[in-house]
PDB file of N, CA and C in Angstrom:
ATOM      1  N   MET A 788      44.646   5.020 -14.688  1.00  0.00           N
ATOM      2  CA  MET A 788      43.674   5.244 -13.651  1.00  0.00           C
ATOM      3  C   MET A 788      44.318   6.060 -12.541  1.00  0.00           C
ATOM      4  N   THR A 789      44.280   7.304 -12.723  1.00  0.00           N
ATOM      5  CA  THR A 789      44.952   8.165 -11.750  1.00  0.00           C
ATOM      6  C   THR A 789      44.193   8.279 -10.441  1.00  0.00           C
ATOM      7  N   PHE A 790      42.892   8.006 -10.446  1.00  0.00           N
ATOM      8  CA  PHE A 790      42.133   8.127  -9.202  1.00  0.00           C
ATOM      9  C   PHE A 790      42.469   7.024  -8.204  1.00  0.00           C
ATOM     10  N   LEU A 791      43.078   5.929  -8.652  1.00  0.00           N
ATOM     11  CA  LEU A 791      43.465   4.861  -7.752  1.00  0.00           C
ATOM     12  C   LEU A 791      44.860   5.065  -7.160  1.00  0.00           C
ATOM     13  N   CYS A 792      45.616   5.964  -7.722  1.00  0.00           N
ATOM     14  CA  CYS A 792      46.980   6.205  -7.242  1.00  0.00           C
ATOM     15  C   CYS A 792      46.952   7.187  -6.077  1.00  0.00           C
ATOM     16  N   ARG A 793      47.883   7.039  -5.208  1.00  0.00           N
ATOM     17  CA  ARG A 793      48.001   7.936  -4.068  1.00  0.00           C
ATOM     18  C   ARG A 793      48.661   9.229  -4.528  1.00  0.00           C
ATOM     19  N   ARG A 794      48.070  10.330  -4.130  1.00  0.00           N
ATOM     20  CA  ARG A 794      48.635  11.635  -4.504  1.00  0.00           C
ATOM     21  C   ARG A 794      49.721  12.017  -3.505  1.00  0.00           C
ATOM     22  N   GLU A 795      50.598  12.876  -3.935  1.00  0.00           N
ATOM     23  CA  GLU A 795      51.720  13.232  -3.072  1.00  0.00           C
ATOM     24  C   GLU A 795      51.286  14.080  -1.889  1.00  0.00           C
ATOM     25  N   ASN A 796      50.231  14.880  -2.021  1.00  0.00           N
ATOM     26  CA  ASN A 796      49.818  15.745  -0.931  1.00  0.00           C
ATOM     27  C   ASN A 796      48.734  15.113  -0.050  1.00  0.00           C
ATOM     28  N   SER A 797      48.383  13.844  -0.289  1.00  0.00           N
ATOM     29  CA  SER A 797      47.361  13.201   0.523  1.00  0.00           C
ATOM     30  C   SER A 797      47.995  12.635   1.800  1.00  0.00           C
ATOM     31  N   PRO A 798      47.194  12.543   2.881  1.00  0.00           N
ATOM     32  CA  PRO A 798      47.758  11.992   4.125  1.00  0.00           C
ATOM     33  C   PRO A 798      48.019  10.498   3.968  1.00  0.00           C
ATOM     34  N   PRO A 799      48.848   9.933   4.826  1.00  0.00           N
ATOM     35  CA  PRO A 799      49.130   8.496   4.718  1.00  0.00           C
ATOM     36  C   PRO A 799      47.875   7.686   5.036  1.00  0.00           C
ATOM     37  N   TYR A 800      47.829   6.484   4.496  1.00  0.00           N
ATOM     38  CA  TYR A 800      46.676   5.612   4.728  1.00  0.00           C
ATOM     39  C   TYR A 800      46.613   5.251   6.206  1.00  0.00           C
ATOM     40  N   PRO A 801      45.402   5.215   6.796  1.00  0.00           N
ATOM     41  CA  PRO A 801      45.329   4.899   8.224  1.00  0.00           C
ATOM     42  C   PRO A 801      45.666   3.438   8.525  1.00  0.00           C
ATOM     43  N   PHE A 802      45.341   2.532   7.633  1.00  0.00           N
ATOM     44  CA  PHE A 802      45.633   1.105   7.827  1.00  0.00           C
ATOM     45  C   PHE A 802      46.313   0.587   6.571  1.00  0.00           C
ATOM     46  N   PRO A 803      47.602   0.667   6.473  1.00  0.00           N
ATOM     47  CA  PRO A 803      48.264   0.297   5.221  1.00  0.00           C
ATOM     48  C   PRO A 803      48.144  -1.174   4.855  1.00  0.00           C
ATOM     49  N   GLY A 804      48.017  -2.084   5.824  1.00  0.00           N
ATOM     50  CA  GLY A 804      47.943  -3.509   5.508  1.00  0.00           C
ATOM     51  C   GLY A 804      46.535  -4.073   5.614  1.00  0.00           C
ATOM     52  N   ALA A 805      45.521  -3.222   5.632  1.00  0.00           N
ATOM     53  CA  ALA A 805      44.148  -3.692   5.839  1.00  0.00           C
ATOM     54  C   ALA A 805      43.667  -4.556   4.678  1.00  0.00           C
ATOM     55  N   GLY A 806      44.020  -4.224   3.466  1.00  0.00           N
ATOM     56  CA  GLY A 806      43.597  -5.010   2.309  1.00  0.00           C
ATOM     57  C   GLY A 806      44.183  -6.409   2.336  1.00  0.00           C
ATOM     58  N   ARG A 807      45.450  -6.501   2.649  1.00  0.00           N
ATOM     59  CA  ARG A 807      46.096  -7.809   2.722  1.00  0.00           C
ATOM     60  C   ARG A 807      45.541  -8.629   3.884  1.00  0.00           C
ATOM     61  N   ALA A 808      45.260  -7.983   5.001  1.00  0.00           N
ATOM     62  CA  ALA A 808      44.718  -8.694   6.158  1.00  0.00           C
ATOM     63  C   ALA A 808      43.325  -9.236   5.847  1.00  0.00           C
ATOM     64  N   CYS A 809      42.507  -8.439   5.175  1.00  0.00           N
ATOM     65  CA  CYS A 809      41.166  -8.908   4.793  1.00  0.00           C
ATOM     66  C   CYS A 809      41.260 -10.076   3.825  1.00  0.00           C
ATOM     67  N   ALA A 810      42.159  -9.985   2.882  1.00  0.00           N
ATOM     68  CA  ALA A 810      42.327 -11.076   1.923  1.00  0.00           C
ATOM     69  C   ALA A 810      42.794 -12.347   2.630  1.00  0.00           C
ATOM     70  N   ALA A 811      43.689 -12.206   3.592  1.00  0.00           N
ATOM     71  CA  ALA A 811      44.168 -13.377   4.327  1.00  0.00           C
ATOM     72  C   ALA A 811      43.048 -14.006   5.145  1.00  0.00           C
ATOM     73  N   VAL A 812      42.203 -13.188   5.763  1.00  0.00           N
ATOM     74  CA  VAL A 812      41.080 -13.718   6.533  1.00  0.00           C
ATOM     75  C   VAL A 812      40.110 -14.450   5.625  1.00  0.00           C
ATOM     76  N   LEU A 813      39.840 -13.892   4.447  1.00  0.00           N
ATOM     77  CA  LEU A 813      38.928 -14.551   3.506  1.00  0.00           C
ATOM     78  C   LEU A 813      39.494 -15.883   3.016  1.00  0.00           C
ATOM     79  N   VAL A 814      40.784 -15.935   2.759  1.00  0.00           N
ATOM     80  CA  VAL A 814      41.404 -17.187   2.319  1.00  0.00           C
ATOM     81  C   VAL A 814      41.341 -18.223   3.437  1.00  0.00           C
ATOM     82  N   LEU A 815      41.597 -17.818   4.660  1.00  0.00           N
ATOM     83  CA  LEU A 815      41.524 -18.754   5.782  1.00  0.00           C
ATOM     84  C   LEU A 815      40.102 -19.247   6.003  1.00  0.00           C
ATOM     85  N   ALA A 816      39.119 -18.364   5.839  1.00  0.00           N
ATOM     86  CA  ALA A 816      37.723 -18.789   5.996  1.00  0.00           C
ATOM     87  C   ALA A 816      37.338 -19.778   4.903  1.00  0.00           C
ATOM     88  N   ALA A 817      37.812 -19.544   3.681  1.00  0.00           N
ATOM     89  CA  ALA A 817      37.511 -20.474   2.587  1.00  0.00           C
ATOM     90  C   ALA A 817      38.172 -21.819   2.820  1.00  0.00           C
ATOM     91  N   LEU A 818      39.378 -21.825   3.325  1.00  0.00           N
ATOM     92  CA  LEU A 818      40.064 -23.085   3.603  1.00  0.00           C
ATOM     93  C   LEU A 818      39.463 -23.816   4.797  1.00  0.00           C
ATOM     94  N   ALA A 819      38.852 -23.101   5.716  1.00  0.00           N
ATOM     95  CA  ALA A 819      38.235 -23.742   6.871  1.00  0.00           C
ATOM     96  C   ALA A 819      37.051 -24.592   6.446  1.00  0.00           C
ATOM     97  N   GLY A 820      36.398 -24.246   5.344  1.00  0.00           N
ATOM     98  CA  GLY A 820      35.291 -25.048   4.837  1.00  0.00           C
ATOM     99  C   GLY A 820      35.736 -26.364   4.240  1.00  0.00           C
ATOM    100  N   CYS A 821      37.003 -26.504   3.955  1.00  0.00           N
ATOM    101  CA  CYS A 821      37.522 -27.728   3.337  1.00  0.00           C
ATOM    102  C   CYS A 821      38.002 -28.748   4.365  1.00  0.00           C
ATOM    103  N   THR A 822      37.717 -28.546   5.631  1.00  0.00           N
ATOM    104  CA  THR A 822      38.263 -29.434   6.648  1.00  0.00           C
ATOM    105  C   THR A 822      37.454 -30.697   6.858  1.00  0.00           C
ATOM    106  N   SER A 823      36.237 -30.780   6.322  1.00  0.00           N
ATOM    107  CA  SER A 823      35.422 -31.978   6.549  1.00  0.00           C
ATOM    108  C   SER A 823      35.388 -32.838   5.295  1.00  0.00           C
ATOM    109  N   ASP A 824      34.616 -33.931   5.380  1.00  0.00           N
ATOM    110  CA  ASP A 824      34.527 -34.850   4.254  1.00  0.00           C
ATOM    111  C   ASP A 824      33.632 -34.327   3.143  1.00  0.00           C
ATOM    112  N   GLY A 825      32.604 -33.553   3.474  1.00  0.00           N
ATOM    113  CA  GLY A 825      31.644 -33.075   2.489  1.00  0.00           C
ATOM    114  C   GLY A 825      32.186 -31.913   1.689  1.00  0.00           C
ATOM    115  N   PRO A 826      31.490 -31.560   0.595  1.00  0.00           N
ATOM    116  CA  PRO A 826      31.955 -30.450  -0.235  1.00  0.00           C
ATOM    117  C   PRO A 826      31.810 -29.105   0.473  1.00  0.00           C
ATOM    118  N   LEU A 827      30.736 -28.906   1.223  1.00  0.00           N
ATOM    119  CA  LEU A 827      30.543 -27.678   1.982  1.00  0.00           C
ATOM    120  C   LEU A 827      30.252 -28.070   3.429  1.00  0.00           C
ATOM    121  N   ALA A 828      31.190 -27.822   4.297  1.00  0.00           N
ATOM    122  CA  ALA A 828      31.067 -28.295   5.668  1.00  0.00           C
ATOM    123  C   ALA A 828      29.969 -27.580   6.428  1.00  0.00           C
ATOM    124  N   SER A 829      29.742 -26.299   6.175  1.00  0.00           N
ATOM    125  CA  SER A 829      28.790 -25.555   6.978  1.00  0.00           C
ATOM    126  C   SER A 829      27.347 -25.771   6.541  1.00  0.00           C
ATOM    127  N   ILE A 830      27.105 -26.382   5.395  1.00  0.00           N
ATOM    128  CA  ILE A 830      25.752 -26.553   4.890  1.00  0.00           C
ATOM    129  C   ILE A 830      25.220 -27.966   5.119  1.00  0.00           C
ATOM    130  N   THR A 831      26.056 -28.906   5.428  1.00  0.00           N
ATOM    131  CA  THR A 831      25.596 -30.277   5.619  1.00  0.00           C
ATOM    132  C   THR A 831      24.724 -30.373   6.857  1.00  0.00           C
ATOM    133  N   PRO A 832      23.687 -31.200   6.856  1.00  0.00           N
ATOM    134  CA  PRO A 832      22.819 -31.309   8.028  1.00  0.00           C
ATOM    135  C   PRO A 832      23.544 -31.979   9.192  1.00  0.00           C
ATOM    136  N   PRO A 833      23.149 -31.655  10.416  1.00  0.00           N
ATOM    137  CA  PRO A 833      23.852 -32.234  11.553  1.00  0.00           C
ATOM    138  C   PRO A 833      23.591 -33.726  11.725  1.00  0.00           C
ATOM    139  N   ASN A 834      22.396 -34.205  11.322  1.00  0.00           N
ATOM    140  CA  ASN A 834      22.075 -35.621  11.458  1.00  0.00           C
ATOM    141  C   ASN A 834      21.474 -36.107  10.139  1.00  0.00           C
ATOM    142  N   PRO A 835      22.263 -36.678   9.241  1.00  0.00           N
ATOM    143  CA  PRO A 835      21.724 -37.093   7.952  1.00  0.00           C
ATOM    144  C   PRO A 835      20.912 -38.391   8.007  1.00  0.00           C
ATOM    145  N   ASP A 836      20.936 -39.113   9.132  1.00  0.00           N
ATOM    146  CA  ASP A 836      20.235 -40.393   9.235  1.00  0.00           C
ATOM    147  C   ASP A 836      18.841 -40.211   9.834  1.00  0.00           C
ATOM    148  N   VAL A 837      18.035 -39.363   9.208  1.00  0.00           N
ATOM    149  CA  VAL A 837      16.677 -39.123   9.686  1.00  0.00           C
ATOM    150  C   VAL A 837      15.771 -40.191   9.078  1.00  0.00           C
ATOM    151  N   PRO A 838      14.974 -40.889   9.899  1.00  0.00           N
ATOM    152  CA  PRO A 838      14.116 -41.940   9.340  1.00  0.00           C
ATOM    153  C   PRO A 838      13.007 -41.360   8.471  1.00  0.00           C
ATOM    154  N   LYS A 839      12.646 -42.079   7.437  1.00  0.00           N
ATOM    155  CA  LYS A 839      11.572 -41.661   6.535  1.00  0.00           C
ATOM    156  C   LYS A 839      10.227 -42.009   7.157  1.00  0.00           C
ATOM    157  N   VAL A 840       9.277 -41.080   7.068  1.00  0.00           N
ATOM    158  CA  VAL A 840       7.923 -41.308   7.573  1.00  0.00           C
ATOM    159  C   VAL A 840       6.933 -40.943   6.473  1.00  0.00           C
ATOM    160  N   GLU A 841       5.693 -41.355   6.653  1.00  0.00           N
ATOM    161  CA  GLU A 841       4.676 -41.030   5.669  1.00  0.00           C
ATOM    162  C   GLU A 841       4.354 -39.550   5.716  1.00  0.00           C
ATOM    163  N   ALA A 842       3.794 -39.033   4.629  1.00  0.00           N
ATOM    164  CA  ALA A 842       3.552 -37.599   4.505  1.00  0.00           C
ATOM    165  C   ALA A 842       2.506 -37.102   5.488  1.00  0.00           C
ATOM    166  N   ASP A 843       1.541 -37.921   5.840  1.00  0.00           N
ATOM    167  CA  ASP A 843       0.489 -37.454   6.732  1.00  0.00           C
ATOM    168  C   ASP A 843       0.760 -37.797   8.195  1.00  0.00           C
ATOM    169  N   ASN A 844       1.937 -38.260   8.517  1.00  0.00           N
ATOM    170  CA  ASN A 844       2.283 -38.626   9.884  1.00  0.00           C
ATOM    171  C   ASN A 844       3.087 -37.485  10.507  1.00  0.00           C
ATOM    172  N   PHE A 845       2.378 -36.504  11.059  1.00  0.00           N
ATOM    173  CA  PHE A 845       3.030 -35.358  11.668  1.00  0.00           C
ATOM    174  C   PHE A 845       3.121 -35.554  13.176  1.00  0.00           C
ATOM    175  N   PRO A 846       4.183 -35.116  13.787  1.00  0.00           N
ATOM    176  CA  PRO A 846       4.261 -35.223  15.248  1.00  0.00           C
ATOM    177  C   PRO A 846       3.355 -34.180  15.898  1.00  0.00           C
ATOM    178  N   SER A 847       2.757 -34.519  17.017  1.00  0.00           N
ATOM    179  CA  SER A 847       1.941 -33.534  17.716  1.00  0.00           C
ATOM    180  C   SER A 847       2.834 -32.835  18.722  1.00  0.00           C
ATOM    181  N   ILE A 848       3.112 -31.579  18.467  1.00  0.00           N
ATOM    182  CA  ILE A 848       4.029 -30.830  19.318  1.00  0.00           C
ATOM    183  C   ILE A 848       3.279 -30.176  20.466  1.00  0.00           C
ATOM    184  N   GLY A 849       2.154 -29.537  20.174  1.00  0.00           N
ATOM    185  CA  GLY A 849       1.441 -28.828  21.220  1.00  0.00           C
ATOM    186  C   GLY A 849       0.140 -29.512  21.583  1.00  0.00           C
ATOM    187  N   ALA A 850      -0.859 -29.358  20.753  1.00  0.00           N
ATOM    188  CA  ALA A 850      -2.185 -29.899  21.043  1.00  0.00           C
ATOM    189  C   ALA A 850      -2.256 -31.369  20.664  1.00  0.00           C
ATOM    190  N   GLN A 851      -3.089 -32.073  21.349  1.00  0.00           N
ATOM    191  CA  GLN A 851      -3.296 -33.486  21.049  1.00  0.00           C
ATOM    192  C   GLN A 851      -4.176 -33.614  19.804  1.00  0.00           C
ATOM    193  N   PRO A 852      -3.956 -34.627  18.998  1.00  0.00           N
ATOM    194  CA  PRO A 852      -4.793 -34.784  17.810  1.00  0.00           C
ATOM    195  C   PRO A 852      -6.236 -35.077  18.199  1.00  0.00           C
ATOM    196  N   THR A 853      -7.155 -34.516  17.421  1.00  0.00           N
ATOM    197  CA  THR A 853      -8.574 -34.717  17.693  1.00  0.00           C
ATOM    198  C   THR A 853      -9.131 -35.770  16.757  1.00  0.00           C
ATOM    199  N   GLY A 854     -10.316 -36.254  17.058  1.00  0.00           N
ATOM    200  CA  GLY A 854     -10.950 -37.265  16.225  1.00  0.00           C
ATOM    201  C   GLY A 854     -11.869 -36.659  15.177  1.00  0.00           C
ATOM    202  N   ARG A 855     -11.656 -35.390  14.833  1.00  0.00           N
ATOM    203  CA  ARG A 855     -12.516 -34.742  13.856  1.00  0.00           C
ATOM    204  C   ARG A 855     -12.271 -35.293  12.462  1.00  0.00           C
ATOM    205  N   PRO A 856     -13.291 -35.277  11.616  1.00  0.00           N
ATOM    206  CA  PRO A 856     -13.084 -35.694  10.228  1.00  0.00           C
ATOM    207  C   PRO A 856     -12.277 -34.626   9.482  1.00  0.00           C
ATOM    208  N   PRO A 857     -11.697 -34.979   8.358  1.00  0.00           N
ATOM    209  CA  PRO A 857     -10.949 -33.984   7.590  1.00  0.00           C
ATOM    210  C   PRO A 857     -11.880 -32.870   7.120  1.00  0.00           C
ATOM    211  N   PRO A 858     -11.346 -31.679   6.828  1.00  0.00           N
ATOM    212  CA  PRO A 858     -12.179 -30.555   6.434  1.00  0.00           C
ATOM    213  C   PRO A 858     -12.995 -30.812   5.170  1.00  0.00           C
ATOM    214  N   LEU A 859     -12.443 -31.559   4.243  1.00  0.00           N
ATOM    215  CA  LEU A 859     -13.157 -31.876   3.003  1.00  0.00           C
ATOM    216  C   LEU A 859     -13.215 -33.385   2.829  1.00  0.00           C
ATOM    217  N   SER A 860     -14.375 -33.852   2.451  1.00  0.00           N
ATOM    218  CA  SER A 860     -14.467 -35.275   2.134  1.00  0.00           C
ATOM    219  C   SER A 860     -13.846 -35.507   0.760  1.00  0.00           C
ATOM    220  N   ALA A 861     -13.713 -36.743   0.371  1.00  0.00           N
ATOM    221  CA  ALA A 861     -13.097 -37.060  -0.917  1.00  0.00           C
ATOM    222  C   ALA A 861     -13.926 -36.499  -2.068  1.00  0.00           C
ATOM    223  N   GLU A 862     -15.248 -36.561  -1.952  1.00  0.00           N
ATOM    224  CA  GLU A 862     -16.114 -36.042  -3.016  1.00  0.00           C
ATOM    225  C   GLU A 862     -16.011 -34.518  -3.097  1.00  0.00           C
ATOM    226  N   ASP A 863     -16.012 -33.860  -1.911  1.00  0.00           N
ATOM    227  CA  ASP A 863     -15.891 -32.401  -1.901  1.00  0.00           C
ATOM    228  C   ASP A 863     -14.542 -31.959  -2.457  1.00  0.00           C
ATOM    229  N   ARG A 864     -13.496 -32.701  -2.130  1.00  0.00           N
ATOM    230  CA  ARG A 864     -12.168 -32.368  -2.642  1.00  0.00           C
ATOM    231  C   ARG A 864     -12.120 -32.514  -4.162  1.00  0.00           C
ATOM    232  N   ALA A 865     -12.730 -33.565  -4.696  1.00  0.00           N
ATOM    233  CA  ALA A 865     -12.756 -33.766  -6.147  1.00  0.00           C
ATOM    234  C   ALA A 865     -13.575 -32.666  -6.822  1.00  0.00           C
ATOM    235  N   LYS A 866     -14.702 -32.267  -6.209  1.00  0.00           N
ATOM    236  CA  LYS A 866     -15.539 -31.204  -6.775  1.00  0.00           C
ATOM    237  C   LYS A 866     -14.776 -29.879  -6.774  1.00  0.00           C
ATOM    238  N   LEU A 867     -14.098 -29.574  -5.670  1.00  0.00           N
ATOM    239  CA  LEU A 867     -13.315 -28.347  -5.590  1.00  0.00           C
ATOM    240  C   LEU A 867     -12.207 -28.348  -6.637  1.00  0.00           C
ATOM    241  N   GLN A 868     -11.542 -29.466  -6.814  1.00  0.00           N
ATOM    242  CA  GLN A 868     -10.479 -29.573  -7.817  1.00  0.00           C
ATOM    243  C   GLN A 868     -11.037 -29.323  -9.216  1.00  0.00           C
ATOM    244  N   ALA A 869     -12.187 -29.918  -9.532  1.00  0.00           N
ATOM    245  CA  ALA A 869     -12.800 -29.727 -10.851  1.00  0.00           C
ATOM    246  C   ALA A 869     -13.211 -28.272 -11.039  1.00  0.00           C
ATOM    247  N   ASP A 870     -13.782 -27.639  -9.999  1.00  0.00           N
ATOM    248  CA  ASP A 870     -14.171 -26.228 -10.103  1.00  0.00           C
ATOM    249  C   ASP A 870     -12.961 -25.336 -10.339  1.00  0.00           C
ATOM    250  N   LEU A 871     -11.868 -25.600  -9.631  1.00  0.00           N
ATOM    251  CA  LEU A 871     -10.665 -24.784  -9.814  1.00  0.00           C
ATOM    252  C   LEU A 871     -10.064 -24.967 -11.204  1.00  0.00           C
ATOM    253  N   GLU A 872     -10.070 -26.187 -11.710  1.00  0.00           N
ATOM    254  CA  GLU A 872      -9.549 -26.424 -13.060  1.00  0.00           C
ATOM    255  C   GLU A 872     -10.421 -25.731 -14.101  1.00  0.00           C
ATOM    256  N   ALA A 873     -11.747 -25.767 -13.926  1.00  0.00           N
ATOM    257  CA  ALA A 873     -12.642 -25.084 -14.864  1.00  0.00           C
ATOM    258  C   ALA A 873     -12.424 -23.579 -14.813  1.00  0.00           C
ATOM    259  N   LEU A 874     -12.259 -23.028 -13.618  1.00  0.00           N
ATOM    260  CA  LEU A 874     -11.993 -21.600 -13.480  1.00  0.00           C
ATOM    261  C   LEU A 874     -10.678 -21.225 -14.148  1.00  0.00           C
ATOM    262  N   ALA A 875      -9.664 -22.035 -14.006  1.00  0.00           N
ATOM    263  CA  ALA A 875      -8.371 -21.760 -14.636  1.00  0.00           C
ATOM    264  C   ALA A 875      -8.500 -21.790 -16.157  1.00  0.00           C
ATOM    265  N   LYS A 876      -9.263 -22.742 -16.692  1.00  0.00           N
ATOM    266  CA  LYS A 876      -9.465 -22.810 -18.147  1.00  0.00           C
ATOM    267  C   LYS A 876     -10.229 -21.598 -18.647  1.00  0.00           C
ATOM    268  N   ASP A 877     -11.253 -21.166 -17.884  1.00  0.00           N
ATOM    269  CA  ASP A 877     -12.007 -19.972 -18.278  1.00  0.00           C
ATOM    270  C   ASP A 877     -11.122 -18.735 -18.296  1.00  0.00           C
ATOM    271  N   ARG A 878     -10.314 -18.576 -17.268  1.00  0.00           N
ATOM    272  CA  ARG A 878      -9.427 -17.403 -17.217  1.00  0.00           C
ATOM    273  C   ARG A 878      -8.391 -17.441 -18.334  1.00  0.00           C
ATOM    274  N   GLU A 879      -7.887 -18.636 -18.643  1.00  0.00           N
ATOM    275  CA  GLU A 879      -6.918 -18.759 -19.731  1.00  0.00           C
ATOM    276  C   GLU A 879      -7.561 -18.398 -21.062  1.00  0.00           C
ATOM    277  N   ALA A 880      -8.804 -18.875 -21.291  1.00  0.00           N
ATOM    278  CA  ALA A 880      -9.504 -18.557 -22.541  1.00  0.00           C
ATOM    279  C   ALA A 880      -9.784 -17.066 -22.629  1.00  0.00           C
ATOM    280  N   LYS A 881     -10.159 -16.437 -21.501  1.00  0.00           N
ATOM    281  CA  LYS A 881     -10.434 -15.009 -21.482  1.00  0.00           C
ATOM    282  C   LYS A 881      -9.179 -14.223 -21.807  1.00  0.00           C
ATOM    283  N   LEU A 882      -8.050 -14.651 -21.242  1.00  0.00           N
ATOM    284  CA  LEU A 882      -6.791 -13.984 -21.493  1.00  0.00           C
ATOM    285  C   LEU A 882      -6.376 -14.125 -22.947  1.00  0.00           C
ATOM    286  N   LYS A 883      -6.553 -15.318 -23.516  1.00  0.00           N
ATOM    287  CA  LYS A 883      -6.199 -15.515 -24.926  1.00  0.00           C
ATOM    288  C   LYS A 883      -7.070 -14.662 -25.832  1.00  0.00           C
ATOM    289  N   ARG A 884      -8.366 -14.537 -25.470  1.00  0.00           N
ATOM    290  CA  ARG A 884      -9.258 -13.690 -26.284  1.00  0.00           C
ATOM    291  C   ARG A 884      -8.833 -12.233 -26.196  1.00  0.00           C
ATOM    292  N   SER A 885      -8.459 -11.766 -25.003  1.00  0.00           N
ATOM    293  CA  SER A 885      -8.070 -10.362 -24.868  1.00  0.00           C
ATOM    294  C   SER A 885      -6.749 -10.095 -25.586  1.00  0.00           C
ATOM    295  N   ILE A 886      -5.846 -11.060 -25.578  1.00  0.00           N
ATOM    296  CA  ILE A 886      -4.581 -10.887 -26.301  1.00  0.00           C
ATOM    297  C   ILE A 886      -4.838 -10.898 -27.799  1.00  0.00           C
ATOM    298  N   GLY A 887      -5.723 -11.766 -28.262  1.00  0.00           N
ATOM    299  CA  GLY A 887      -6.064 -11.826 -29.681  1.00  0.00           C
ATOM    300  C   GLY A 887      -6.775 -10.567 -30.145  1.00  0.00           C
ATOM    301  N   ALA A 888      -7.597  -9.958 -29.281  1.00  0.00           N
ATOM    302  CA  ALA A 888      -8.320  -8.742 -29.657  1.00  0.00           C
ATOM    303  C   ALA A 888      -7.372  -7.547 -29.735  1.00  0.00           C
ATOM    304  N   ASP A 889      -6.306  -7.556 -28.940  1.00  0.00           N
ATOM    305  CA  ASP A 889      -5.367  -6.429 -28.937  1.00  0.00           C
ATOM    306  C   ASP A 889      -4.522  -6.409 -30.199  1.00  0.00           C
ATOM    307  N   ASN A 890      -4.295  -7.532 -30.835  1.00  0.00           N
ATOM    308  CA  ASN A 890      -3.445  -7.577 -32.033  1.00  0.00           C
ATOM    309  C   ASN A 890      -4.203  -7.184 -33.202  1.00  0.00           C
TER     310      ASN A 890
END
């Protein structure tokens, strides 16, 4: 690999120890991650003892919660779910028919 070798008529390298210095910095940064108890010190959460809450218990940060009913009632939600599942089955059948017709 002659392109990696320094030619005799080329000027001297501007930073002869830059590669070694970069490698040393990378090794020190990698070792700095090993200073804590966890496997990756920089990725661990700052407070792992967060209490568990229910899924629908959200904190109100800005506006106060209103007494409005949910956007969909249970019956409307079930009807919407059934309509979406039927639409997905229709599209799947249409796709299978078009794939079968192409062969």
